[in-house]
Structures are given as structure tokens and as C-alpha cells.
Amino acid sequence: MSAANFPIPEDIVAVLTDPAAYGTQRIFDAYRWLRVNQPLGKASPRGFNPFWVVTRHADIQIVSQQSQLFRSSDRPVALLSSKAEARIEAATGGNGLLRTLVQMDAPDHPKFRALTQKWFTPGSLRSIEGKIRDIAKSYANRLAASGQHCDFVSEIALGFPLRVVMTILGVDLDHELKMLRLTQEFFGGKDPDNARRGQNDGATALSDVVFEFGEFFSSVVADRRANPSDDLASVIANAQIDGESISDLDALSYFVTIATAGHDTTSSSSAGGMWALCEHPEQFDRLKANPGLISGFVDEAIRWTTPVKHFMRTAAADTELDGRSIRRGDWLMLCYASANRDEAVFQDPDAFRIDRSPNRHLAFGYGAHLCLGQYLAKLEMRILFEELLQRISSVELDGAGAMTVSWFVNGPKRLPIRFQLH
């Protein structure tokens, strides 16, 4: 059957391609309509190349399990306008300015993933749990000293996972503010508060951000090659694949992945979890009464927030999915935030429930590209909220929160809260 038989209405497509919609209920209303009426349909928005929109949990799992059929390296893995896609293709001859893990397919992907995978296993993370708790305590103390009012995003959620990642990398903490700014510019090109200053062209701004990352991490690579230590930066700088040192581009791409995605999504999920507790005080009370529920709360906060809203995949051959004929070269948008509200998988999916079990969310992806840092993210959030809950007896919103304006990676950017201390 032809794709023309499965068009998505223009008003729904307009929501999918509006970065501002991802900070409001509008995107979830659109997802809900799609799951019911057109769970795998074709979007043809003006200014974009057409793409399939995959909204159901089961279909996203099917696509993700077939990483050689639905590839990551052929076209961009995040939605771009047709002009931006053409510009990147012309400038790089590929699908992006970097060559990160999320942009690789086999055989490269498993080889590059294996370089650092052992650093992020539960067993390895136990060795640094004490360091993570010390960092969490310092941020919990900062919350307690803030006068019972604070912006949870800027004062707690942004800094805590960033410091953990900087510590694991072995990068001087003096560079934290620079890493935070570059991360926000990297993911926040559509957001008026986070976009790179002085640049109206998104592609040029992203290129400048990548160049600045390159300047910084090239010095880190040079230092670790001359003076290797036991940190993750040394592993990346001195990495070899098939007996050959990885390229400067591959090293930079690895550093950018760890330094950005390694903390930004955890920041968003932590802030999203606190926001949910403010809006659902009965869940906060249950969590206070039974700290054993914190691990469940963490998974629910991650499902609830789903910081990575989508990844794009490209069909490597003609195939069929859910009765639709997918052609070689077709682009597919995997809508994780929709899958995580799928009524076929989650009972009462629009409710925030810290005891949700099972919680088979897809916020970390699925299949070969399952997030490398998922265990670190959960560990950080569990420890942070263990420390916070020891200090506060109640919490509520102290004004209007705000979400970042982005259709790719987004989460809270402001969260004013008021709390009582024990």
C-alpha cells in the first residue's frame, strides 16, 4: 500500500514540527490522536522532507530491534528542515557534524560502544557511588541553605549530574560553566533562552558550538595522550579500534556525547520528577513515608519526562511495517514520549505513579542503541532524591515552571519551588 494512503492531518503535523508544542500538553494530545487514529502515518510538512511518524510502543520496539534495516548513519538522527539536512550533507558528506554513537551502525557501533561500556555497568558504578553521594550531599546542602525557595533547575538539577560527569571524565571542574553553556546551545537551538547568542541561523550556530567543543577537547586529548591517567578522558583519547587509534573526529564525537547527553537528560528527568512531586503531593507523601519507593519514582520520573523526544531512523531496504509499505531511504520518527504514554502498555498512562510496575518505558531507547549511561542516570537520581528527601518535609511550586523549546531533547528549564525543611 502506498504512503499516500496514510497521511497525517496538517494540524497534527503542525504540532509535531512546532518546538514550542513539546513543552505543553499539545504534543501529548497529538500523540494520543495518532495512537488511536494513525499510529504509523506519513507527515509531509512544508519545509521538511516527508517522514513516517511511529507512535506506538510495540512499533518502536520492532524498528529498534532491526538496527541494520532501520539505520542511524544514513541520514540525520534528529528532525531537521530539508534545507538544514541538505546543508549538512553538502558540508560533511554525511549525516552530521559529528560521528557519535547514536549516529553509527554496525560494525562501527558495537566496537565504539565497547570502548567505554564497562565504565557504565552497575558493577563499575558501585566503585564511584561514594563520590556520587558526596556530590549529591553538597547539592542537597545547597538546597537546604537556599532559604526554602529556589529554582530547582538552575540551582540543583543542572549542576549535580554535570559535576558527576565531569568527575568521571576527569575534566577540571573549573570548566563546568562552559560545558553547561555549550550543552544548552547544542540541544537548545530552538529555545530563545538557550540558543547561541548572535546567531540567527541554526545550522551555523550548531557548527560554531561543535567547533568550540572541538577546541576544548582537542587540548584534553593532547594532554591525556601525553599524560594518561585512570579517568574516562584517557580511555577515549587513547582508544583504538582494530589496532588503529580512533580519529580526532571520533574522539571529539565521543567526548561531546558523554559531556552533553551524559548529564542533560538526567538533569531534565530529575527536574521533571521534582515538578511531578510538586503537582502530586500525595505521591511526595508516599515517597517520604517509604524511601524504598525511590527507585520506582526514578523510573516514573524518567518515563514522565522522556527527555529525548525522538530519534530518526532510515530504512535501508523496502519493507513492511504495520501494513505500511516502507521504501528504501524513507525517514522514520520514533516518538518515545508517545510510546511512554501508550495505553496498550501503561495503565492510566497520564497519571504519575511512583509505584508503577512494571514500568517498561522506552526513554532510554531499545535494542542496539539502548542508552549507554542508563544505569548511571538511575543511580544519580536515586542518590540525589535520597539526600533531598532527608532534608525536606514538603515541597510545592513557587511560580510557573517552564520547559525548553525543542522537538528533540527537552525538559524543564525553570522550576521555582518552595519547601519546608525538617
PDB file of N, CA and C in Angstrom, residues 59-93:
ATOM      1  N   ASP A  59       5.532  -0.776  17.964  1.00  0.00           N
ATOM      2  CA  ASP A  59       6.158  -0.483  16.675  1.00  0.00           C
ATOM      3  C   ASP A  59       7.555   0.086  16.859  1.00  0.00           C
ATOM      4  N   ILE A  60       7.745   0.919  17.871  1.00  0.00           N
ATOM      5  CA  ILE A  60       9.073   1.481  18.131  1.00  0.00           C
ATOM      6  C   ILE A  60      10.036   0.360  18.535  1.00  0.00           C
ATOM      7  N   GLN A  61       9.559  -0.598  19.303  1.00  0.00           N
ATOM      8  CA  GLN A  61      10.406  -1.746  19.649  1.00  0.00           C
ATOM      9  C   GLN A  61      10.781  -2.542  18.399  1.00  0.00           C
ATOM     10  N   ILE A  62       9.834  -2.765  17.505  1.00  0.00           N
ATOM     11  CA  ILE A  62      10.107  -3.531  16.284  1.00  0.00           C
ATOM     12  C   ILE A  62      11.173  -2.832  15.442  1.00  0.00           C
ATOM     13  N   VAL A  63      11.028  -1.536  15.243  1.00  0.00           N
ATOM     14  CA  VAL A  63      12.011  -0.779  14.466  1.00  0.00           C
ATOM     15  C   VAL A  63      13.374  -0.814  15.151  1.00  0.00           C
ATOM     16  N   SER A  64      13.387  -0.612  16.472  1.00  0.00           N
ATOM     17  CA  SER A  64      14.647  -0.527  17.213  1.00  0.00           C
ATOM     18  C   SER A  64      15.390  -1.855  17.242  1.00  0.00           C
ATOM     19  N   GLN A  65      14.657  -2.953  17.182  1.00  0.00           N
ATOM     20  CA  GLN A  65      15.292  -4.270  17.183  1.00  0.00           C
ATOM     21  C   GLN A  65      15.980  -4.593  15.860  1.00  0.00           C
ATOM     22  N   GLN A  66      15.641  -3.866  14.822  1.00  0.00           N
ATOM     23  CA  GLN A  66      16.182  -4.149  13.486  1.00  0.00           C
ATOM     24  C   GLN A  66      17.095  -2.997  13.046  1.00  0.00           C
ATOM     25  N   SER A  67      18.213  -2.866  13.759  1.00  0.00           N
ATOM     26  CA  SER A  67      19.076  -1.702  13.539  1.00  0.00           C
ATOM     27  C   SER A  67      19.802  -1.741  12.206  1.00  0.00           C
ATOM     28  N   GLN A  68      19.900  -2.912  11.570  1.00  0.00           N
ATOM     29  CA  GLN A  68      20.516  -2.964  10.250  1.00  0.00           C
ATOM     30  C   GLN A  68      19.524  -2.626   9.144  1.00  0.00           C
ATOM     31  N   LEU A  69      18.257  -2.824   9.419  1.00  0.00           N
ATOM     32  CA  LEU A  69      17.219  -2.454   8.464  1.00  0.00           C
ATOM     33  C   LEU A  69      16.820  -0.995   8.628  1.00  0.00           C
ATOM     34  N   PHE A  70      16.698  -0.549   9.874  1.00  0.00           N
ATOM     35  CA  PHE A  70      16.347   0.843  10.166  1.00  0.00           C
ATOM     36  C   PHE A  70      17.581   1.505  10.771  1.00  0.00           C
ATOM     37  N   ARG A  71      18.328   2.205   9.906  1.00  0.00           N
ATOM     38  CA  ARG A  71      19.687   2.613  10.234  1.00  0.00           C
ATOM     39  C   ARG A  71      19.762   4.025  10.825  1.00  0.00           C
ATOM     40  N   SER A  72      20.910   4.276  11.480  1.00  0.00           N
ATOM     41  CA  SER A  72      21.159   5.568  12.117  1.00  0.00           C
ATOM     42  C   SER A  72      22.189   6.413  11.381  1.00  0.00           C
ATOM     43  N   SER A  73      22.952   5.830  10.488  1.00  0.00           N
ATOM     44  CA  SER A  73      24.081   6.538   9.881  1.00  0.00           C
ATOM     45  C   SER A  73      23.789   7.125   8.506  1.00  0.00           C
ATOM     46  N   ASP A  74      22.626   6.846   7.936  1.00  0.00           N
ATOM     47  CA  ASP A  74      22.374   7.257   6.560  1.00  0.00           C
ATOM     48  C   ASP A  74      21.857   8.693   6.442  1.00  0.00           C
ATOM     49  N   ARG A  75      21.058   9.110   7.425  1.00  0.00           N
ATOM     50  CA  ARG A  75      20.507  10.460   7.435  1.00  0.00           C
ATOM     51  C   ARG A  75      20.525  10.964   8.873  1.00  0.00           C
ATOM     52  N   PRO A  76      20.255  12.247   9.115  1.00  0.00           N
ATOM     53  CA  PRO A  76      20.299  12.761  10.490  1.00  0.00           C
ATOM     54  C   PRO A  76      19.401  11.977  11.430  1.00  0.00           C
ATOM     55  N   VAL A  77      19.834  11.857  12.691  1.00  0.00           N
ATOM     56  CA  VAL A  77      19.062  11.115  13.698  1.00  0.00           C
ATOM     57  C   VAL A  77      18.120  12.020  14.468  1.00  0.00           C
ATOM     58  N   ALA A  78      18.153  13.320  14.189  1.00  0.00           N
ATOM     59  CA  ALA A  78      17.187  14.259  14.761  1.00  0.00           C
ATOM     60  C   ALA A  78      16.503  14.991  13.618  1.00  0.00           C
ATOM     61  N   LEU A  79      15.255  15.335  13.803  1.00  0.00           N
ATOM     62  CA  LEU A  79      14.498  16.011  12.758  1.00  0.00           C
ATOM     63  C   LEU A  79      15.168  17.326  12.380  1.00  0.00           C
ATOM     64  N   LEU A  80      15.351  17.542  11.100  1.00  0.00           N
ATOM     65  CA  LEU A  80      15.900  18.781  10.561  1.00  0.00           C
ATOM     66  C   LEU A  80      15.044  19.233   9.389  1.00  0.00           C
ATOM     67  N   SER A  81      15.052  20.521   9.125  1.00  0.00           N
ATOM     68  CA  SER A  81      14.389  21.019   7.930  1.00  0.00           C
ATOM     69  C   SER A  81      15.123  20.479   6.708  1.00  0.00           C
ATOM     70  N   SER A  82      14.465  20.505   5.574  1.00  0.00           N
ATOM     71  CA  SER A  82      15.099  19.998   4.356  1.00  0.00           C
ATOM     72  C   SER A  82      16.327  20.826   3.993  1.00  0.00           C
ATOM     73  N   LYS A  83      16.285  22.133   4.251  1.00  0.00           N
ATOM     74  CA  LYS A  83      17.441  22.986   3.965  1.00  0.00           C
ATOM     75  C   LYS A  83      18.613  22.623   4.872  1.00  0.00           C
ATOM     76  N   ALA A  84      18.333  22.427   6.153  1.00  0.00           N
ATOM     77  CA  ALA A  84      19.400  22.085   7.088  1.00  0.00           C
ATOM     78  C   ALA A  84      19.992  20.723   6.766  1.00  0.00           C
ATOM     79  N   GLU A  85      19.124  19.762   6.400  1.00  0.00           N
ATOM     80  CA  GLU A  85      19.623  18.436   6.043  1.00  0.00           C
ATOM     81  C   GLU A  85      20.534  18.509   4.824  1.00  0.00           C
ATOM     82  N   ALA A  86      20.128  19.292   3.810  1.00  0.00           N
ATOM     83  CA  ALA A  86      20.941  19.435   2.604  1.00  0.00           C
ATOM     84  C   ALA A  86      22.254  20.149   2.904  1.00  0.00           C
ATOM     85  N   ARG A  87      22.200  21.143   3.787  1.00  0.00           N
ATOM     86  CA  ARG A  87      23.403  21.899   4.124  1.00  0.00           C
ATOM     87  C   ARG A  87      24.422  21.011   4.828  1.00  0.00           C
ATOM     88  N   ILE A  88      23.951  20.184   5.752  1.00  0.00           N
ATOM     89  CA  ILE A  88      24.857  19.285   6.470  1.00  0.00           C
ATOM     90  C   ILE A  88      25.439  18.239   5.529  1.00  0.00           C
ATOM     91  N   GLU A  89      24.600  17.717   4.655  1.00  0.00           N
ATOM     92  CA  GLU A  89      25.076  16.733   3.677  1.00  0.00           C
ATOM     93  C   GLU A  89      26.157  17.339   2.785  1.00  0.00           C
ATOM     94  N   ALA A  90      25.943  18.586   2.347  1.00  0.00           N
ATOM     95  CA  ALA A  90      26.912  19.244   1.472  1.00  0.00           C
ATOM     96  C   ALA A  90      28.215  19.540   2.216  1.00  0.00           C
ATOM     97  N   ALA A  91      28.092  19.895   3.495  1.00  0.00           N
ATOM     98  CA  ALA A  91      29.274  20.297   4.260  1.00  0.00           C
ATOM     99  C   ALA A  91      30.101  19.115   4.731  1.00  0.00           C
ATOM    100  N   THR A  92      29.439  17.995   5.026  1.00  0.00           N
ATOM    101  CA  THR A  92      30.137  16.872   5.656  1.00  0.00           C
ATOM    102  C   THR A  92      30.171  15.610   4.815  1.00  0.00           C
ATOM    103  N   GLY A  93      29.305  15.535   3.820  1.00  0.00           N
ATOM    104  CA  GLY A  93      29.194  14.303   3.054  1.00  0.00           C
ATOM    105  C   GLY A  93      28.541  13.188   3.831  1.00  0.00           C
TER     106      GLY A  93
END
